[in-house]
Short mmCIF file of C-alpha atoms in Angstrom, two decimals:
data_model
loop_
_atom_site.label_atom_id
_atom_site.label_comp_id
_atom_site.label_asym_id
_atom_site.label_seq_id
_atom_site.Cartn_x
_atom_site.Cartn_y
_atom_site.Cartn_z
CA MET A 7 83.93 107.87 102.07
CA GLN A 8 87.14 106.10 103.06
CA ILE A 9 86.68 107.40 106.60
CA VAL A 10 83.46 105.35 106.92
CA HIS A 11 85.33 102.18 105.93
CA ALA A 12 88.15 102.94 108.36
CA TYR A 13 85.92 103.86 111.28
CA LYS A 14 85.30 100.63 113.15
CA SER A 15 82.33 101.83 115.19
CA LYS A 16 79.80 102.69 112.47
CA ASP A 17 77.02 103.73 114.83
CA GLU A 18 79.37 106.02 116.75
CA PHE A 19 80.57 107.57 113.47
CA PHE A 20 77.03 108.27 112.30
CA ASN A 21 76.07 109.69 115.70
CA TYR A 22 78.96 112.18 115.59
CA TYR A 23 78.16 112.99 111.97
CA ARG A 24 74.55 113.65 112.93
CA ARG A 25 75.62 116.10 115.65
CA LEU A 26 77.94 117.94 113.25
CA LEU A 27 75.12 118.04 110.71
CA ALA A 28 72.86 119.57 113.36
CA ARG A 29 75.41 122.29 114.11
CA ARG A 30 75.67 123.19 110.42
CA LEU A 31 71.90 123.35 110.09
CA LEU A 32 71.39 125.41 113.25
CA ASN A 33 74.22 127.86 112.46
CA ASN A 34 73.30 128.24 108.76
CA THR A 35 76.75 127.06 107.67
CA SER A 36 75.54 124.28 105.38
CA TYR A 37 76.52 124.89 101.73
CA SER A 38 73.46 123.19 100.27
CA MET A 39 70.49 121.18 101.56
CA ASP A 40 70.64 118.97 98.46
CA LEU A 41 74.31 118.21 99.11
CA GLU A 42 73.53 117.36 102.74
CA LYS A 43 70.87 114.87 101.63
CA ALA A 44 73.20 113.37 99.03
CA ALA A 45 76.00 113.00 101.61
CA ILE A 46 73.67 111.19 104.01
CA SER A 47 72.63 108.75 101.27
CA VAL A 48 76.25 108.07 100.32
CA ILE A 49 77.23 107.46 103.96
CA TYR A 50 74.32 105.06 104.41
CA GLU A 51 75.23 103.08 101.28
CA THR A 52 78.88 102.99 102.32
CA MET A 53 77.97 101.74 105.79
CA MET A 54 75.93 98.92 104.30
CA ARG A 55 78.69 97.90 101.88
CA SER A 56 81.33 97.95 104.60
CA SER A 57 79.17 95.81 106.88
CA ASN A 58 79.79 92.71 104.75
CA LEU A 59 76.39 91.21 105.47
CA ALA A 60 77.42 87.93 103.91
CA VAL A 61 79.11 87.08 107.21
CA TYR A 62 75.68 86.91 108.79
CA LYS A 63 73.85 84.85 106.17
CA LYS A 64 73.40 82.03 108.63
CA ILE A 65 71.00 84.30 110.56
CA ALA A 66 68.71 86.00 108.07
CA ASP A 67 66.82 88.21 110.51
CA HIS A 68 70.08 89.62 111.87
CA SER A 69 71.13 90.98 108.49
CA GLN A 70 67.78 92.73 108.33
CA THR A 71 68.48 94.23 111.76
CA LEU A 72 71.84 95.64 110.61
CA GLU A 73 70.28 97.20 107.56
CA GLY A 74 67.38 98.55 109.59
CA THR A 75 69.74 100.18 112.10
CA ALA A 76 71.65 102.08 109.41
CA SER A 77 68.43 102.88 107.56
CA THR A 78 66.85 104.38 110.68
CA LYS A 79 69.86 106.62 111.30
CA SER A 80 69.84 107.75 107.66
CA THR A 81 66.12 108.52 107.79
CA GLU A 82 66.52 110.56 110.98
CA ALA A 83 69.27 112.66 109.40
CA GLN A 84 67.23 113.19 106.23
CA GLU A 85 64.25 114.32 108.31
CA MET A 86 66.46 116.83 110.15
CA VAL A 87 67.42 118.43 106.83
CA GLY A 88 63.78 118.38 105.71
CA GLU A 89 62.64 120.21 108.86
CA ILE A 90 65.15 123.00 108.22
CA VAL A 91 63.88 123.40 104.65
CA ILE A 92 60.25 123.61 105.84
CA SER A 93 61.24 126.07 108.59
CA GLU A 94 62.76 128.41 106.00
CA GLU A 95 59.55 128.33 103.99
CA TYR A 96 57.49 129.09 107.11
CA SER A 97 59.80 131.98 108.05
CA HIS A 98 59.47 133.61 104.62
CA GLU A 99 55.69 133.27 104.78
CA PHE A 100 55.59 134.70 108.31
CA VAL A 101 57.62 137.78 107.33
CA ARG A 102 55.36 138.39 104.33
CA GLN A 103 52.28 138.27 106.56
CA HIS A 104 53.78 140.72 109.07
CA PRO A 105 55.27 143.68 107.17
CA GLU A 106 54.99 145.75 110.37
CA LEU A 107 58.06 144.00 111.77
CA THR A 108 61.07 146.31 111.74
CA PHE A 109 63.51 143.43 111.41
CA SER A 110 63.90 140.14 109.56
CA MET A 111 63.10 137.00 111.52
CA SER A 112 64.01 133.39 110.77
CA VAL A 113 62.65 130.58 112.96
CA LYS A 114 63.76 126.95 112.90
CA THR A 115 60.89 124.70 113.99
CA LEU A 116 62.35 121.37 115.07
CA SER A 117 60.58 118.23 116.25
CA ALA A 118 61.38 117.06 119.75
CA ILE A 119 61.76 113.47 118.51
CA GLN A 120 64.64 114.19 116.12
CA TRP A 121 66.42 116.96 118.02
CA SER A 122 65.85 116.25 121.73
CA ASP A 123 69.36 114.87 122.28
CA ILE A 124 70.99 117.80 120.43
CA VAL A 125 68.98 120.94 121.18
CA LYS A 126 69.16 121.38 124.95
CA SER A 127 68.90 124.64 126.82
CA HIS A 128 71.40 125.32 129.62
CA ASP A 129 69.54 128.31 131.02
CA THR A 130 66.32 128.63 133.02
CA SER A 131 64.88 132.04 133.92
CA PHE A 132 65.35 134.90 131.47
CA ALA A 133 63.25 137.90 130.43
CA LEU A 134 63.26 138.02 126.65
CA PRO A 135 63.66 141.58 125.26
CA ARG A 136 60.26 143.11 124.48
CA VAL A 137 60.86 143.44 120.74
CA LEU A 138 61.72 139.75 120.49
CA ASN A 139 58.97 138.62 122.85
CA GLU A 140 56.31 140.32 120.73
CA ALA A 141 57.68 138.74 117.55
CA CYS A 142 57.74 135.30 119.20
CA ASP A 143 54.08 135.68 120.19
CA LEU A 144 53.18 136.55 116.60
CA TYR A 145 55.03 133.53 115.27
CA ARG A 146 53.36 131.27 117.84
CA GLN A 147 49.95 132.41 116.56
CA PHE A 148 51.09 131.93 112.95
CA TYR A 149 52.32 128.39 113.66
CA LYS A 150 49.16 127.50 115.61
CA LEU A 151 47.06 128.11 112.50
CA LYS A 152 49.08 125.50 110.63
CA HIS A 153 49.48 122.96 113.43
CA ALA A 154 46.70 123.40 115.96
CA LYS A 155 47.70 120.40 118.09
CA GLN A 156 51.38 121.26 118.35
CA THR A 157 53.04 123.58 120.83
CA ILE A 158 56.23 125.62 120.51
CA LYS A 159 58.95 125.62 123.16
CA TRP A 160 61.52 128.32 122.46
CA GLN A 161 65.17 127.31 122.82
CA ARG A 162 66.75 130.67 123.65
CA GLU A 163 70.21 129.15 123.97
CA PHE A 164 70.36 128.85 120.16
CA CYS A 165 68.91 132.25 119.31
CA LYS A 166 71.13 134.71 117.40
CA VAL A 167 70.54 138.39 116.74
CA THR A 168 72.32 140.46 114.07
CA VAL A 169 72.50 144.20 114.75
CA GLN A 170 74.13 147.19 113.08
CA LEU A 171 75.94 149.54 115.48
CA TYR A 172 77.55 152.95 115.00
CA PHE A 173 80.12 154.40 117.40
CA PRO A 174 80.32 158.23 117.41
CA ASP A 175 83.92 158.46 118.67
CA SER A 176 85.34 155.65 116.56
CA THR A 177 88.18 156.60 114.20
CA SER A 178 88.28 153.33 112.24
CA ARG A 179 87.58 153.11 108.51
CA PHE A 180 84.22 151.45 109.28
CA ALA A 181 83.04 154.26 111.58
CA GLU A 182 80.63 155.73 109.00
CA SER A 183 79.27 152.45 107.63
CA GLY A 184 79.03 150.92 111.08
CA TYR A 185 79.74 147.43 112.40
CA THR A 186 77.56 144.35 112.12
CA PHE A 187 77.47 142.34 115.34
CA VAL A 188 76.15 138.80 115.69
CA LEU A 189 75.06 138.29 119.30
CA ASN A 190 73.35 135.56 121.23
CA VAL A 191 70.02 136.49 122.80
CA TYR A 192 71.55 137.12 126.25
CA GLN A 193 74.10 139.57 124.84
CA PHE A 194 71.36 141.30 122.88
CA ALA A 195 69.23 141.67 126.03
CA ILE A 196 72.15 143.35 127.78
CA LEU A 197 72.84 145.61 124.79
CA GLU A 198 69.18 146.68 124.72
CA LEU A 199 69.56 148.18 128.20
CA PHE A 200 72.17 150.60 126.83
CA THR A 201 70.94 151.40 123.33
CA GLY A 202 67.63 152.54 124.80
CA SER A 203 69.41 155.55 126.32
CA SER A 204 70.44 158.65 124.40
CA ALA A 205 72.87 157.52 121.72
CA PHE A 206 75.54 155.85 123.80
CA ASN A 207 75.66 158.53 126.45
CA GLU A 208 78.92 158.26 128.38
CA ASP A 209 76.93 158.33 131.63
CA ALA A 210 74.89 155.26 130.62
CA ALA A 211 76.67 152.74 132.85
CA LEU A 212 75.13 149.87 134.77
CA THR A 213 76.30 147.50 137.47
CA HIS A 214 76.10 143.71 137.17
CA SER A 215 73.28 143.68 139.71
CA GLN A 216 71.24 146.22 137.75
CA ILE A 217 71.64 144.18 134.57
CA ARG A 218 70.66 140.98 136.40
CA LEU A 219 67.48 142.56 137.78
CA ALA A 220 66.50 144.04 134.41
CA THR A 221 67.01 140.82 132.45
CA SER A 222 66.21 138.15 135.10
CA MET A 223 69.43 136.35 134.17
CA SER A 224 71.49 134.51 136.73
CA ILE A 225 74.50 136.43 138.01
CA ASP A 226 76.79 133.79 136.49
CA ARG A 227 75.21 134.30 133.07
CA VAL A 228 75.50 138.11 133.37
CA GLU A 229 79.19 137.91 134.28
CA GLN A 230 79.83 135.37 131.54
CA GLU A 231 78.26 137.42 128.75
CA LEU A 232 79.66 140.74 129.97
CA GLY A 233 83.11 139.17 130.07
CA VAL A 234 82.77 138.23 126.41
CA MET A 235 81.46 141.66 125.39
CA VAL A 236 84.21 143.47 127.29
CA LYS A 237 86.89 141.22 125.82
CA ALA A 238 85.50 141.89 122.33
CA GLY A 239 85.75 145.64 122.98
CA LEU A 240 82.04 146.33 122.61
CA PHE A 241 81.77 147.24 126.30
CA GLU A 242 84.27 148.76 128.70
CA ARG A 243 84.45 148.89 132.47
CA THR A 244 84.29 152.17 134.34
CA ALA A 245 87.26 153.58 136.25
CA ASN A 246 86.21 152.03 139.57
CA ASN A 247 85.51 148.69 137.80
CA THR A 248 81.99 148.47 139.28
CA LYS A 249 80.00 149.28 136.12
CA VAL A 250 80.10 148.64 132.39
CA GLN A 251 79.21 150.91 129.48
CA ILE A 252 79.31 151.05 125.69
CA ASN A 253 82.78 151.61 124.27
CA ASN A 254 82.17 154.68 122.07
CA LYS A 255 85.65 154.39 120.58
CA TYR A 256 85.20 150.82 119.39
CA ARG A 257 87.35 149.84 116.42
CA SER A 258 88.01 146.58 114.62
CA LYS A 259 89.69 145.40 111.43
CA HIS A 260 86.52 143.53 110.49
CA PRO A 261 83.13 145.13 109.69
CA ARG A 262 81.29 141.98 110.85
CA VAL A 263 81.98 140.60 114.32
CA ASP A 264 80.45 137.38 115.65
CA ILE A 265 80.70 136.95 119.42
CA SER A 266 77.58 134.80 119.81
CA GLN A 267 79.57 131.61 120.38
CA ALA A 268 82.39 133.13 122.41
CA LYS A 269 81.21 131.90 125.77
CA ILE A 270 81.91 129.17 128.31
CA SER A 271 81.86 125.96 126.32
CA HIS A 272 79.41 123.19 127.12
CA ARG A 273 81.41 120.84 124.89
CA LYS A 274 82.58 118.58 127.72
CA LYS A 275 79.03 118.14 128.97
CA GLU A 276 77.82 117.52 125.42
CA GLU A 277 80.50 114.87 124.90
CA GLU A 278 79.48 113.11 128.11
CA GLU A 279 75.83 113.19 127.05
CA ASN A 280 76.82 111.89 123.63
CA GLU A 281 78.73 108.98 125.15
CA ASN A 282 75.77 108.10 127.37
CA ILE A 283 73.45 108.11 124.35
CA ILE A 284 75.80 105.83 122.43
CA LEU A 285 76.15 103.48 125.39
CA ALA A 286 72.37 103.24 125.88
CA TYR A 287 71.86 102.63 122.16
CA ARG A 288 74.49 99.88 122.06
CA THR A 289 73.05 98.23 125.16
CA HIS A 290 69.65 98.15 123.48
CA LEU A 291 71.10 96.52 120.35
CA LEU A 292 73.04 93.97 122.39
CA GLN A 293 69.90 92.96 124.27
CA ALA A 294 68.23 92.10 120.97
CA ASP A 295 71.32 90.20 119.79
CA ILE A 296 71.57 88.21 123.02
CA ALA A 297 67.89 87.24 122.83
CA ARG A 298 68.27 86.07 119.20
CA VAL A 299 71.42 84.08 119.88
CA MET A 300 69.93 82.35 122.91
CA LYS A 301 66.73 81.59 121.01
CA GLU A 302 68.83 79.83 118.38
CA PHE A 303 71.30 77.95 120.61
CA LYS A 304 69.13 77.52 123.76
CA PHE A 305 72.21 77.04 125.96
CA MET A 306 75.53 78.92 125.92
CA THR A 307 78.41 79.75 128.18
CA ASP A 308 79.21 83.34 128.98
CA SER A 309 82.38 83.37 126.86
CA LYS A 310 80.72 81.79 123.80
CA LEU A 311 77.74 84.14 124.02
CA PHE A 312 80.10 87.11 124.23
CA MET A 313 82.07 85.89 121.19
CA GLU A 314 78.92 85.27 119.13
CA VAL A 315 77.38 88.65 119.94
CA SER A 316 80.70 90.41 119.33
CA LEU A 317 80.96 88.76 115.91
CA ARG A 318 77.53 89.93 114.88
CA ARG A 319 78.28 93.53 115.84
CA SER A 320 81.95 93.58 114.81
CA ASN A 321 81.34 95.71 111.71
CA PHE A 322 79.41 98.34 113.65
CA PHE A 323 81.24 98.63 116.97
CA SER A 324 83.53 96.73 119.33
CA VAL A 325 81.54 95.09 122.12
CA GLU A 326 83.06 95.85 125.51
CA LYS A 327 82.66 93.37 128.34
CA PRO A 328 80.97 95.76 130.83
CA THR A 329 78.42 96.78 128.19
CA PHE A 330 77.79 93.13 127.35
CA LYS A 331 77.33 92.25 131.04
CA ASN A 332 74.87 95.11 131.48
CA ALA A 333 72.87 93.95 128.45
CA VAL A 334 72.81 90.35 129.75
CA GLU A 335 71.43 91.48 133.10
CA LYS A 336 68.68 93.45 131.37
CA VAL A 337 67.71 90.43 129.25
CA ILE A 338 67.60 88.27 132.40
CA ASP A 339 65.41 90.87 134.13
CA ARG A 340 63.01 90.72 131.19
CA GLY A 341 62.70 86.96 131.69
CA LEU A 342 64.03 86.00 128.25
CA ILE A 343 67.00 84.02 129.57
CA GLU A 344 68.12 82.69 132.93
CA ARG A 345 71.37 81.57 134.51
CA GLY A 346 72.20 77.86 134.54
CA GLU A 347 73.50 75.87 137.50
CA ASP A 348 76.87 77.38 136.70
CA ALA A 349 76.87 81.17 137.02
CA ASN A 350 78.76 81.41 133.71
CA THR A 351 76.06 79.62 131.67
CA TYR A 352 72.72 80.80 130.33
CA LEU A 353 69.48 79.04 129.37
CA TYR A 354 66.83 80.33 126.98
CA CYS A 355 63.39 80.69 128.52
CA SER A 356 60.90 79.39 125.94
#
């Protein structure tokens, strides 16, 4: 946990850790749920030790605020892990109750409170493949019996489908055993348009417009996903480059191919959203600090208030002047403090 000690902005560190934790949980790459919970506890304890709360003994309620902030973040992360564990139990029960399903289905049921800033869909209209739509309706009914007052909103952006494909003209060593493909739901919807025809018939070719009409995807989404599938070798373009079709001669060195994440990255947008979340969270904390400081000292200059607030948050993050100014303005708008005769002084409003 040396990285926690070295990382000056503790809240920013935990926020990034929480997002990485979410990715592991959503992509089933976590080694153990028990280890995840243990890691969260260790990080929380390390954050509290590194905060050196003795510096703040002169203000007892502030030390409680620091501990509460770290405790809240730890609790949120623990609840995220707990929701994944419960989701797995629900999925196993659902599959047992519906033996008629011809495939295995695993659903992660996440609360909007804990995951709203992480799980965000980037797509709007889309016609879910019939086989998946029917299964989703069954699961909605199953979940309704357990939680009558709760509703499910499907996040298709995070859906993955694993399929086994066989290519009749393939000469690779995996031709007989077939290839396992991991696709996102949009790629699977496109694939369904072709596998419904007679065993990869060479004449089964579709244009981008035909695919868009059949799936209700945007043309940008169709081109994006087809580009990935063509690059992976699963599809190939026709001679005149106007249609796409299954590549019957597909071959790969690996029997399992995951192309579900090979798409235009939303990482830059996610980073911007993450920075905005951190900024809003810090501004909220600074408002509370400013109100407490002014309640104690009654009168302070702008520079002294900035130094005092910066000291109290120094072990969690570095207070930047623009963020401080924004927080001050919000506290003034709430009527907790007011400007003195000098614009650079503040008075506490009792």
